[in-house]
Amino acid sequence: SQLNALKRLKMAEAKPSGGAAGTAQPAPEAPGLIQCCCACACCLLCTPLMLLCCCCSGVTSAIQKAQGKRWDAKNRAWVIDDLEEDAGTMKDIPEDDDDILKVAEEAAGAAADPSASVAAVEAGKVKETEYYDALGVPPDADEKKIKRAYYVNARTWHPDRNDSDEAKTKFQAIGEAYQVLSDDKLRAAYDKGGKAALSGDKTEISPESVDPSLVFTMLFGSDAFEPYIGRLQVVTQTMAGDPKETKIDAAKMAELERRRVVRLALKLRDRIQKWVDGREEGAKAEWKAEAEKLVELRYGEEILNAVGAGYRLSVAQAVGSFSEGLEAKMSEHEATMKAAQGAMKGAQKMQADGGVGEDALPSYIEMMWNVTVIDITSTIREAVFRVVLDKSVDDDIRSKRAAAVKALGEIFESTKSKKLAKDKRSARHLYQSAAAAAMEATMAKMREQEGMADID
């Protein structure tokens, strides 16, 4: 099966190379993009399979359904949907989940203690600490801490979130810092001679040198879509970092996903309220206007259409007739299996090509997109179920909500881009536009400093 194949691929990547007897083997590295994507695909692929199995599982299923329960495939439990109760569990929980992720604390940690940078300079360990200070990490920070610090700061100061002059300056600074500190050769040169020692080496930076998992978050983790799809699982894994260091275990990751689903359900409930109140035309006009904006974003058409299909299929599963529900389940299962197969093929192609080079870019984008499809589909289904099966409202409200979500899904699924030309949707353009978010300003500054501004 595709699930087993994905697991075998992940295990093959994790298998250590052989060595002489008695020779100590190096500690395993933190999972890379291929491993993370395969892990996510394996986990997410189980969701629709379990849904199909548990919804058709004899006596136990019949008893649970008779009690008004449904199978929650994400939490793997029989539940009674109560959106008001769900909302109550979210009180006092920070919107950014910082009580678990603690990214704000980490981002401010090194800045709050500048003595570490001063001591490193005085001891002669480094020439200067400007790049370390830009990321908010001490000079002895390892690769994982530098990566996580860059992600945290990039999300804070990214132009999509903050269009101030200060943000542009800071984003440029952290981009330049990450480009140097994430490269062993450049970091060693910087530690020894400071920025002056990098005048020649920095010109070697290319889009392919940007960490793939960070490009993933910039490519598919658009803030504009967060109210509709939440924080993608791979993005959450990037933020969570190494569980051995951050102590973010499987239970905490599951809680983060629960919060994601509940937030999406509450936002969906609010988004369709105008329709439920009887103002159907006004609601449709708002949804169409929003869809026309979202569809023009990077990968916007694909994400928007996937969200729309998710809404439509989920409503059919939740409140449709037996035949409609079964057809919707099979359609979703077929799409999920196709996405899992695409993710596996993309990962295999990347391995064969030795990374994210020129030839591997289409496979890279394909793998990322297919993992994203599986994640979006399973998450939207749970959010929609919470809205249209909500026992805290009466049958009439639930019926109106179902009709509203179906109408919203049809609008999102049918909206197509009017501005993005085909050449702008190519794998290379998508990859480079995402990578440019981390390095465009940096490269421009380098060319200017080295008298190369006139060379494209």
Tab-separated table of C-alpha atoms in Angstrom:
chain	number	residue	atom	x	y	z
A	1	SER	CA	0.000	0.000	0.000
A	2	GLN	CA	0.990	3.660	-0.375
A	3	LEU	CA	1.021	4.024	3.405
A	4	ASN	CA	3.515	1.215	3.855
A	5	ALA	CA	5.630	2.516	0.991
A	6	LEU	CA	5.816	5.922	2.619
A	7	LYS	CA	6.820	4.345	5.909
A	8	ARG	CA	9.525	2.290	4.203
A	9	LEU	CA	10.862	5.419	2.517
A	10	LYS	CA	11.032	7.222	5.833
A	11	MET	CA	12.758	4.260	7.511
A	12	ALA	CA	15.271	3.996	4.680
A	13	GLU	CA	16.213	7.658	5.090
A	14	ALA	CA	16.615	7.250	8.835
A	15	LYS	CA	18.795	4.110	8.581
A	16	PRO	CA	22.378	4.939	9.645
A	17	SER	CA	25.280	4.118	7.386
A	18	GLY	CA	27.495	1.212	8.321
A	19	GLY	CA	30.794	1.638	10.142
A	20	ALA	CA	33.641	-0.346	11.589
A	21	ALA	CA	32.903	-2.494	14.589
A	22	GLY	CA	33.292	-0.582	17.805
A	23	THR	CA	33.298	2.776	16.020
A	24	ALA	CA	30.993	5.314	17.592
A	25	GLN	CA	28.334	6.477	15.199
A	26	PRO	CA	27.354	10.167	15.020
A	27	ALA	CA	24.117	11.193	16.636
A	28	PRO	CA	21.224	11.185	14.160
A	29	GLU	CA	20.337	14.548	12.676
A	30	ALA	CA	16.971	16.200	13.145
A	31	PRO	CA	14.483	15.119	10.460
A	32	GLY	CA	14.831	16.952	7.162
A	33	LEU	CA	12.099	18.041	4.794
A	34	ILE	CA	11.685	14.682	3.049
A	35	GLN	CA	11.420	12.837	6.363
A	36	CYS	CA	8.975	15.388	7.777
A	37	CYS	CA	6.827	15.336	4.659
A	38	CYS	CA	6.748	11.534	4.582
A	39	ALA	CA	5.930	11.403	8.286
A	40	CYS	CA	3.106	13.895	7.798
A	41	ALA	CA	1.822	11.991	4.769
A	42	CYS	CA	1.818	8.701	6.691
A	43	CYS	CA	-0.012	10.248	9.627
A	44	LEU	CA	-2.507	12.175	7.541
A	45	LEU	CA	-3.157	9.266	5.211
A	46	CYS	CA	-4.328	7.197	8.164
A	47	THR	CA	-7.125	9.695	8.870
A	48	PRO	CA	-9.445	8.974	5.914
A	49	LEU	CA	-8.658	5.257	6.105
A	50	MET	CA	-9.669	5.154	9.756
A	51	LEU	CA	-12.760	7.192	8.959
A	52	LEU	CA	-13.865	4.649	6.393
A	53	CYS	CA	-13.133	1.699	8.679
A	54	CYS	CA	-14.655	3.102	11.853
A	55	CYS	CA	-17.789	4.422	10.175
A	56	CYS	CA	-18.480	0.959	8.784
A	57	SER	CA	-17.499	-1.106	11.805
A	58	GLY	CA	-20.497	-3.138	12.861
A	59	VAL	CA	-22.070	-3.158	16.289
A	60	THR	CA	-19.784	-0.676	18.046
A	61	SER	CA	-20.347	1.906	15.352
A	62	ALA	CA	-24.119	1.450	15.469
A	63	ILE	CA	-24.217	1.868	19.242
A	64	GLN	CA	-22.086	5.015	19.184
A	65	LYS	CA	-24.148	6.551	16.396
A	66	ALA	CA	-27.344	5.742	18.268
A	67	GLN	CA	-25.968	7.844	21.119
A	68	GLY	CA	-25.515	10.786	18.737
A	69	LYS	CA	-21.760	10.361	18.409
A	70	ARG	CA	-19.472	10.397	15.393
A	71	TRP	CA	-15.934	9.194	14.838
A	72	ASP	CA	-13.342	11.987	15.168
A	73	ALA	CA	-10.554	10.709	12.911
A	74	LYS	CA	-8.001	13.269	14.115
A	75	ASN	CA	-8.453	12.504	17.812
A	76	ARG	CA	-9.353	8.859	17.158
A	77	ALA	CA	-12.349	8.871	19.430
A	78	TRP	CA	-16.152	8.890	19.323
A	79	VAL	CA	-17.415	12.388	20.089
A	80	ILE	CA	-20.557	14.509	20.365
A	81	ASP	CA	-19.980	17.811	18.581
A	82	ASP	CA	-20.648	20.834	20.791
A	83	LEU	CA	-19.094	23.986	19.402
A	84	GLU	CA	-19.943	26.072	22.458
A	85	GLU	CA	-18.128	23.589	24.657
A	86	ASP	CA	-15.203	23.601	22.238
A	87	ALA	CA	-15.084	27.394	22.381
A	88	GLY	CA	-14.911	27.214	26.153
A	89	THR	CA	-11.773	25.090	25.985
A	90	MET	CA	-10.035	27.840	24.012
A	91	LYS	CA	-10.409	30.556	26.649
A	92	ASP	CA	-7.106	31.983	27.885
A	93	ILE	CA	-5.194	30.046	25.218
A	94	PRO	CA	-2.912	32.366	23.205
A	95	GLU	CA	-3.752	32.589	19.514
A	96	ASP	CA	-0.163	31.746	18.596
A	97	ASP	CA	-0.067	28.714	20.935
A	98	ASP	CA	2.964	30.183	22.606
A	99	ASP	CA	2.107	28.350	25.831
A	100	ILE	CA	3.315	25.223	23.995
A	101	LEU	CA	5.579	26.487	21.246
A	102	LYS	CA	7.274	29.102	23.418
A	103	VAL	CA	8.697	30.760	20.318
A	104	ALA	CA	8.399	34.256	21.742
A	105	GLU	CA	10.431	33.259	24.794
A	106	GLU	CA	13.106	31.682	22.609
A	107	ALA	CA	13.194	34.627	20.204
A	108	ALA	CA	13.811	37.048	23.082
A	109	GLY	CA	16.081	34.775	25.117
A	110	ALA	CA	19.482	35.659	23.701
A	111	ALA	CA	18.602	39.336	23.239
A	112	ALA	CA	17.781	39.575	26.935
A	113	ASP	CA	21.315	38.375	27.779
A	114	PRO	CA	23.847	40.275	25.601
A	115	SER	CA	26.653	39.188	27.920
A	116	ALA	CA	26.967	35.920	25.974
A	117	SER	CA	27.889	37.825	22.810
A	118	VAL	CA	30.289	40.122	24.648
A	119	ALA	CA	32.005	37.210	26.357
A	120	ALA	CA	32.439	35.346	23.058
A	121	VAL	CA	34.135	38.365	21.467
A	122	GLU	CA	36.368	38.988	24.476
A	123	ALA	CA	37.429	35.336	24.556
A	124	GLY	CA	38.378	35.507	20.894
A	125	LYS	CA	35.868	32.857	19.864
A	126	VAL	CA	34.279	35.161	17.282
A	127	LYS	CA	35.304	38.414	15.619
A	128	GLU	CA	31.861	40.019	15.949
A	129	THR	CA	28.261	39.002	16.750
A	130	GLU	CA	26.057	41.152	14.516
A	131	TYR	CA	24.540	38.159	12.699
A	132	TYR	CA	23.965	36.211	15.910
A	133	ASP	CA	22.330	39.260	17.477
A	134	ALA	CA	20.078	39.695	14.436
A	135	LEU	CA	18.639	36.212	14.986
A	136	GLY	CA	18.683	36.491	18.774
A	137	VAL	CA	20.941	33.490	19.369
A	138	PRO	CA	24.274	33.153	21.213
A	139	PRO	CA	27.473	32.589	19.199
A	140	ASP	CA	27.584	28.924	20.245
A	141	ALA	CA	24.065	28.181	18.969
A	142	ASP	CA	23.770	24.948	16.987
A	143	GLU	CA	22.195	24.560	13.562
A	144	LYS	CA	18.741	23.667	14.897
A	145	LYS	CA	18.539	26.738	17.118
A	146	ILE	CA	19.667	29.001	14.288
A	147	LYS	CA	17.058	27.529	11.969
A	148	ARG	CA	14.248	27.879	14.486
A	149	ALA	CA	15.291	31.423	15.406
A	150	TYR	CA	15.276	32.388	11.736
A	151	TYR	CA	11.798	30.928	11.251
A	152	VAL	CA	10.403	32.760	14.274
A	153	ASN	CA	11.887	36.086	13.253
A	154	ALA	CA	11.051	35.676	9.557
A	155	ARG	CA	7.396	35.069	10.390
A	156	THR	CA	7.358	38.148	12.602
A	157	TRP	CA	9.005	40.524	10.140
A	158	HIS	CA	7.936	38.998	6.810
A	159	PRO	CA	6.589	41.631	4.341
A	160	ASP	CA	3.308	39.684	4.086
A	161	ARG	CA	2.709	40.440	7.763
A	162	ASN	CA	4.367	43.784	8.249
A	163	ASP	CA	4.879	46.420	5.556
A	164	SER	CA	6.677	48.990	7.727
A	165	ASP	CA	10.159	50.279	6.933
A	166	GLU	CA	11.406	48.744	10.193
A	167	ALA	CA	10.122	45.335	9.105
A	168	LYS	CA	11.910	45.560	5.752
A	169	THR	CA	15.165	46.446	7.478
A	170	LYS	CA	14.854	43.681	10.064
A	171	PHE	CA	13.771	41.094	7.508
A	172	GLN	CA	16.798	41.925	5.379
A	173	ALA	CA	19.085	41.671	8.402
A	174	ILE	CA	17.787	38.306	9.594
A	175	GLY	CA	17.827	36.953	6.025
A	176	GLU	CA	21.460	37.891	5.600
A	177	ALA	CA	22.312	36.503	9.029
A	178	TYR	CA	20.641	33.168	8.321
A	179	GLN	CA	22.291	32.796	4.913
A	180	VAL	CA	25.704	33.042	6.557
A	181	LEU	CA	25.134	31.203	9.833
A	182	SER	CA	23.334	28.264	8.203
A	183	ASP	CA	26.342	27.572	5.972
A	184	ASP	CA	29.272	25.933	7.804
A	185	LYS	CA	31.888	27.444	5.498
A	186	LEU	CA	30.513	30.979	5.635
A	187	ARG	CA	29.909	30.777	9.381
A	188	ALA	CA	33.494	29.715	10.024
A	189	ALA	CA	34.788	32.596	7.905
A	190	TYR	CA	32.473	35.027	9.686
A	191	ASP	CA	33.475	33.820	13.153
A	192	LYS	CA	37.130	34.222	12.273
A	193	GLY	CA	37.134	37.535	10.401
A	194	GLY	CA	33.682	39.105	10.721
A	195	LYS	CA	31.633	40.467	7.811
A	196	ALA	CA	34.759	41.745	6.078
A	197	ALA	CA	35.879	38.159	5.518
A	198	LEU	CA	32.724	37.323	3.560
A	199	SER	CA	32.983	39.773	0.662
A	200	GLY	CA	33.832	37.028	-1.822
A	201	ASP	CA	32.107	33.985	-0.380
A	202	LYS	CA	28.651	35.497	0.046
A	203	THR	CA	28.171	35.771	-3.706
A	204	GLU	CA	27.969	31.976	-3.820
A	205	ILE	CA	24.550	31.936	-2.093
A	206	SER	CA	21.785	30.602	-4.327
A	207	PRO	CA	18.053	29.961	-3.851
A	208	GLU	CA	18.791	26.247	-3.470
A	209	SER	CA	20.839	26.972	-0.329
A	210	VAL	CA	17.761	28.130	1.574
A	211	ASP	CA	16.524	25.498	4.022
A	212	PRO	CA	13.763	23.519	2.206
A	213	SER	CA	11.440	23.308	5.219
A	214	LEU	CA	11.558	27.087	5.584
A	215	VAL	CA	10.695	27.508	1.911
A	216	PHE	CA	7.756	25.152	2.502
A	217	THR	CA	6.362	27.445	5.186
A	218	MET	CA	6.729	30.509	2.982
A	219	LEU	CA	5.251	28.771	-0.070
A	220	PHE	CA	2.134	27.214	1.462
A	221	GLY	CA	1.980	28.880	4.877
A	222	SER	CA	0.467	32.177	3.701
A	223	ASP	CA	-1.116	34.139	6.531
A	224	ALA	CA	-4.031	35.051	4.255
A	225	PHE	CA	-5.142	31.398	4.183
A	226	GLU	CA	-4.618	30.731	7.885
A	227	PRO	CA	-8.300	31.485	8.761
A	228	TYR	CA	-9.280	28.733	6.308
A	229	ILE	CA	-6.631	26.026	6.734
A	230	GLY	CA	-4.897	26.959	9.982
A	231	ARG	CA	-1.235	26.316	10.608
A	232	LEU	CA	-0.097	23.426	8.421
A	233	GLN	CA	1.347	20.399	10.196
A	234	VAL	CA	4.762	20.756	8.581
A	235	VAL	CA	4.836	24.411	9.659
A	236	THR	CA	3.974	23.351	13.207
A	237	GLN	CA	6.773	20.766	13.115
A	238	THR	CA	9.221	23.466	12.038
A	239	MET	CA	8.133	25.696	14.901
A	240	ALA	CA	8.174	22.829	17.392
A	241	GLY	CA	11.776	21.960	16.598
A	242	ASP	CA	13.557	18.932	18.036
A	243	PRO	CA	11.288	17.345	20.695
A	244	LYS	CA	14.357	16.344	22.716
A	245	GLU	CA	15.181	20.010	23.180
A	246	THR	CA	11.759	21.672	23.149
A	247	LYS	CA	9.896	18.934	25.081
A	248	ILE	CA	7.019	19.200	22.615
A	249	ASP	CA	5.951	15.563	22.545
A	250	ALA	CA	3.219	13.734	20.607
A	251	ALA	CA	0.536	14.702	23.123
A	252	LYS	CA	1.355	18.390	22.768
A	253	MET	CA	1.421	18.118	18.990
A	254	ALA	CA	-2.027	16.496	19.122
A	255	GLU	CA	-3.275	19.356	21.304
A	256	LEU	CA	-1.964	21.870	18.770
A	257	GLU	CA	-3.926	20.092	16.037
A	258	ARG	CA	-7.077	20.041	18.205
A	259	ARG	CA	-6.785	23.783	18.696
A	260	ARG	CA	-6.283	24.270	14.990
A	261	VAL	CA	-9.508	22.411	14.162
A	262	VAL	CA	-11.551	24.211	16.818
A	263	ARG	CA	-10.310	27.625	15.692
A	264	LEU	CA	-11.187	26.816	12.081
A	265	ALA	CA	-14.649	25.611	13.110
A	266	LEU	CA	-15.351	28.784	15.091
A	267	LYS	CA	-14.146	30.983	12.227
A	268	LEU	CA	-16.240	29.014	9.736
A	269	ARG	CA	-19.312	29.380	11.976
A	270	ASP	CA	-18.817	33.149	12.077
A	271	ARG	CA	-18.118	33.347	8.331
A	272	ILE	CA	-21.463	31.763	7.420
A	273	GLN	CA	-23.556	33.513	10.079
A	274	LYS	CA	-24.924	36.103	7.624
A	275	TRP	CA	-26.345	33.266	5.506
A	276	VAL	CA	-27.822	31.582	8.570
A	277	ASP	CA	-29.472	34.889	9.505
A	278	GLY	CA	-31.259	34.929	6.132
A	279	ARG	CA	-28.972	37.336	4.239
A	280	GLU	CA	-27.893	34.791	1.662
A	281	GLU	CA	-27.083	37.139	-1.217
A	282	GLY	CA	-25.005	39.394	1.012
A	283	ALA	CA	-23.067	36.397	2.301
A	284	LYS	CA	-22.376	35.113	-1.202
A	285	ALA	CA	-21.164	38.544	-2.322
A	286	GLU	CA	-18.687	38.654	0.581
A	287	TRP	CA	-17.431	35.135	-0.123
A	288	LYS	CA	-16.924	35.867	-3.825
A	289	ALA	CA	-14.984	39.056	-3.061
A	290	GLU	CA	-12.761	37.185	-0.607
A	291	ALA	CA	-12.229	34.315	-3.067
A	292	GLU	CA	-11.143	36.746	-5.801
A	293	LYS	CA	-8.432	38.086	-3.492
A	294	LEU	CA	-7.213	34.725	-2.225
A	295	VAL	CA	-7.048	33.106	-5.659
A	296	GLU	CA	-4.342	35.528	-6.811
A	297	LEU	CA	-1.946	34.688	-3.976
A	298	ARG	CA	1.024	32.358	-4.393
A	299	TYR	CA	-0.536	28.916	-4.975
A	300	GLY	CA	-3.837	30.614	-4.172
A	301	GLU	CA	-5.994	28.923	-6.797
A	302	GLU	CA	-4.870	25.450	-5.790
A	303	ILE	CA	-5.367	26.032	-2.070
A	304	LEU	CA	-8.700	27.827	-2.514
A	305	ASN	CA	-10.089	25.106	-4.766
A	306	ALA	CA	-8.916	22.419	-2.324
A	307	VAL	CA	-10.651	24.229	0.537
A	308	GLY	CA	-13.836	24.510	-1.523
A	309	ALA	CA	-13.808	20.825	-2.412
A	310	GLY	CA	-13.183	19.999	1.249
A	311	TYR	CA	-16.224	22.005	2.316
A	312	ARG	CA	-18.459	20.373	-0.311
A	313	LEU	CA	-17.384	16.807	0.384
A	314	SER	CA	-17.495	17.240	4.157
A	315	VAL	CA	-21.076	18.547	4.117
A	316	ALA	CA	-22.152	15.594	1.975
A	317	GLN	CA	-20.523	13.183	4.435
A	318	ALA	CA	-22.054	14.882	7.454
A	319	VAL	CA	-25.663	15.513	6.417
A	320	GLY	CA	-26.157	13.998	2.961
A	321	SER	CA	-28.094	10.857	2.150
A	322	PHE	CA	-26.410	7.496	2.562
A	323	SER	CA	-25.435	7.357	-1.117
A	324	GLU	CA	-24.262	10.996	-1.118
A	325	GLY	CA	-22.198	10.449	2.013
A	326	LEU	CA	-20.629	7.262	0.684
A	327	GLU	CA	-19.811	8.886	-2.654
A	328	ALA	CA	-18.217	11.853	-0.871
A	329	LYS	CA	-16.149	9.567	1.353
A	330	MET	CA	-14.897	7.603	-1.621
A	331	SER	CA	-14.088	10.802	-3.547
A	332	GLU	CA	-12.115	12.165	-0.630
A	333	HIS	CA	-10.342	8.836	-0.134
A	334	GLU	CA	-9.422	8.678	-3.811
A	335	ALA	CA	-8.036	12.232	-3.753
A	336	THR	CA	-6.068	11.510	-0.586
A	337	MET	CA	-4.554	8.326	-1.987
A	338	LYS	CA	-3.598	10.181	-5.162
A	339	ALA	CA	-1.939	12.908	-3.100
A	340	ALA	CA	-0.068	10.368	-0.968
A	341	GLN	CA	1.161	8.603	-4.088
A	342	GLY	CA	2.305	11.937	-5.519
A	343	ALA	CA	4.129	12.828	-2.307
A	344	MET	CA	5.928	9.492	-2.299
A	345	LYS	CA	6.992	9.814	-5.933
A	346	GLY	CA	8.177	13.366	-5.338
A	347	ALA	CA	10.242	12.293	-2.326
A	348	GLN	CA	11.790	9.415	-4.278
A	349	LYS	CA	12.661	11.754	-7.167
A	350	MET	CA	14.276	14.217	-4.757
A	351	GLN	CA	16.360	11.442	-3.222
A	352	ALA	CA	17.437	10.238	-6.648
A	353	ASP	CA	18.429	13.765	-7.694
A	354	GLY	CA	20.335	14.374	-4.488
A	355	GLY	CA	18.332	17.299	-3.110
A	356	VAL	CA	16.555	20.399	-4.364
A	357	GLY	CA	18.533	21.112	-7.508
A	358	GLU	CA	17.363	22.354	-10.892
A	359	ASP	CA	16.084	18.968	-12.043
A	360	ALA	CA	14.357	18.146	-8.769
A	361	LEU	CA	12.317	21.358	-8.428
A	362	PRO	CA	9.104	20.033	-10.043
A	363	SER	CA	9.246	16.941	-7.817
A	364	TYR	CA	9.946	19.126	-4.788
A	365	ILE	CA	6.909	21.339	-5.405
A	366	GLU	CA	4.770	18.298	-6.202
A	367	MET	CA	5.749	16.552	-2.972
A	368	MET	CA	5.077	19.634	-0.863
A	369	TRP	CA	1.740	20.292	-2.519
A	370	ASN	CA	0.501	16.718	-2.128
A	371	VAL	CA	1.356	16.669	1.573
A	372	THR	CA	-0.477	19.985	1.897
A	373	VAL	CA	-3.576	18.583	0.155
A	374	ILE	CA	-3.785	15.651	2.580
A	375	ASP	CA	-3.375	17.967	5.559
A	376	ILE	CA	-5.974	20.489	4.333
A	377	THR	CA	-8.529	17.788	3.487
A	378	SER	CA	-8.427	15.967	6.820
A	379	THR	CA	-8.434	19.188	8.847
A	380	ILE	CA	-11.294	20.857	6.995
A	381	ARG	CA	-13.459	17.763	7.355
A	382	GLU	CA	-13.192	17.845	11.138
A	383	ALA	CA	-13.867	21.594	11.247
A	384	VAL	CA	-16.950	21.299	9.031
A	385	PHE	CA	-18.332	18.401	11.083
A	386	ARG	CA	-18.084	20.494	14.233
A	387	VAL	CA	-20.101	23.266	12.578
A	388	VAL	CA	-22.864	21.325	10.827
A	389	LEU	CA	-23.306	18.638	13.532
A	390	ASP	CA	-23.123	21.080	16.445
A	391	LYS	CA	-25.497	19.863	19.180
A	392	SER	CA	-25.453	23.262	20.919
A	393	VAL	CA	-27.912	24.582	18.276
A	394	ASP	CA	-31.211	23.216	16.940
A	395	ASP	CA	-31.856	21.238	13.766
A	396	ASP	CA	-32.927	24.316	11.798
A	397	ILE	CA	-29.633	26.136	12.483
A	398	ARG	CA	-27.608	23.037	11.630
A	399	SER	CA	-29.495	22.679	8.345
A	400	LYS	CA	-28.864	26.315	7.422
A	401	ARG	CA	-25.195	25.978	8.328
A	402	ALA	CA	-24.851	22.940	6.078
A	403	ALA	CA	-26.426	24.789	3.154
A	404	ALA	CA	-24.149	27.771	3.785
A	405	VAL	CA	-20.950	25.698	3.917
A	406	LYS	CA	-21.964	23.899	0.724
A	407	ALA	CA	-22.573	27.236	-1.050
A	408	LEU	CA	-19.271	28.620	0.238
A	409	GLY	CA	-17.482	25.503	-0.979
A	410	GLU	CA	-18.984	25.808	-4.452
A	411	ILE	CA	-17.791	29.416	-4.727
A	412	PHE	CA	-14.263	28.610	-3.548
A	413	GLU	CA	-13.991	25.507	-5.717
A	414	SER	CA	-15.080	27.308	-8.904
A	415	THR	CA	-12.986	30.507	-8.514
A	416	LYS	CA	-10.029	30.671	-10.906
A	417	SER	CA	-7.106	33.062	-11.202
A	418	LYS	CA	-7.442	35.879	-13.745
A	419	LYS	CA	-3.991	37.369	-13.337
A	420	LEU	CA	-1.364	34.665	-12.929
A	421	ALA	CA	0.017	33.541	-16.271
A	422	LYS	CA	1.109	29.938	-16.758
A	423	ASP	CA	4.794	30.832	-16.717
A	424	LYS	CA	4.248	32.464	-13.326
A	425	ARG	CA	2.811	29.222	-11.963
A	426	SER	CA	5.747	27.011	-12.911
A	427	ALA	CA	7.573	24.995	-10.288
A	428	ARG	CA	10.694	27.138	-10.657
A	429	HIS	CA	8.782	30.400	-10.254
A	430	LEU	CA	6.886	29.141	-7.205
A	431	TYR	CA	10.039	27.889	-5.551
A	432	GLN	CA	12.056	30.996	-6.305
A	433	SER	CA	9.301	33.376	-5.216
A	434	ALA	CA	9.159	31.608	-1.860
A	435	ALA	CA	12.926	31.433	-1.492
A	436	ALA	CA	13.186	35.100	-2.432
A	437	ALA	CA	11.324	35.997	0.737
A	438	ALA	CA	14.414	34.872	2.655
A	439	MET	CA	17.142	36.233	0.444
A	440	GLU	CA	16.057	38.780	-2.213
A	441	ALA	CA	16.983	41.901	-0.271
A	442	THR	CA	20.192	40.276	0.927
A	443	MET	CA	21.392	39.500	-2.592
A	444	ALA	CA	20.583	43.032	-3.786
A	445	LYS	CA	22.638	44.453	-0.947
A	446	MET	CA	25.542	42.136	-1.733
A	447	ARG	CA	25.585	43.111	-5.410
A	448	GLU	CA	25.540	46.766	-4.498
A	449	GLN	CA	28.369	46.406	-1.998
A	450	GLU	CA	30.510	44.482	-4.458
A	451	GLY	CA	29.851	46.740	-7.444
A	452	MET	CA	27.682	44.168	-9.181
A	453	ALA	CA	24.319	45.939	-9.084
A	454	ASP	CA	24.291	46.217	-12.873
A	455	ILE	CA	24.627	42.447	-13.381
A	456	ASP	CA	21.467	40.288	-13.504
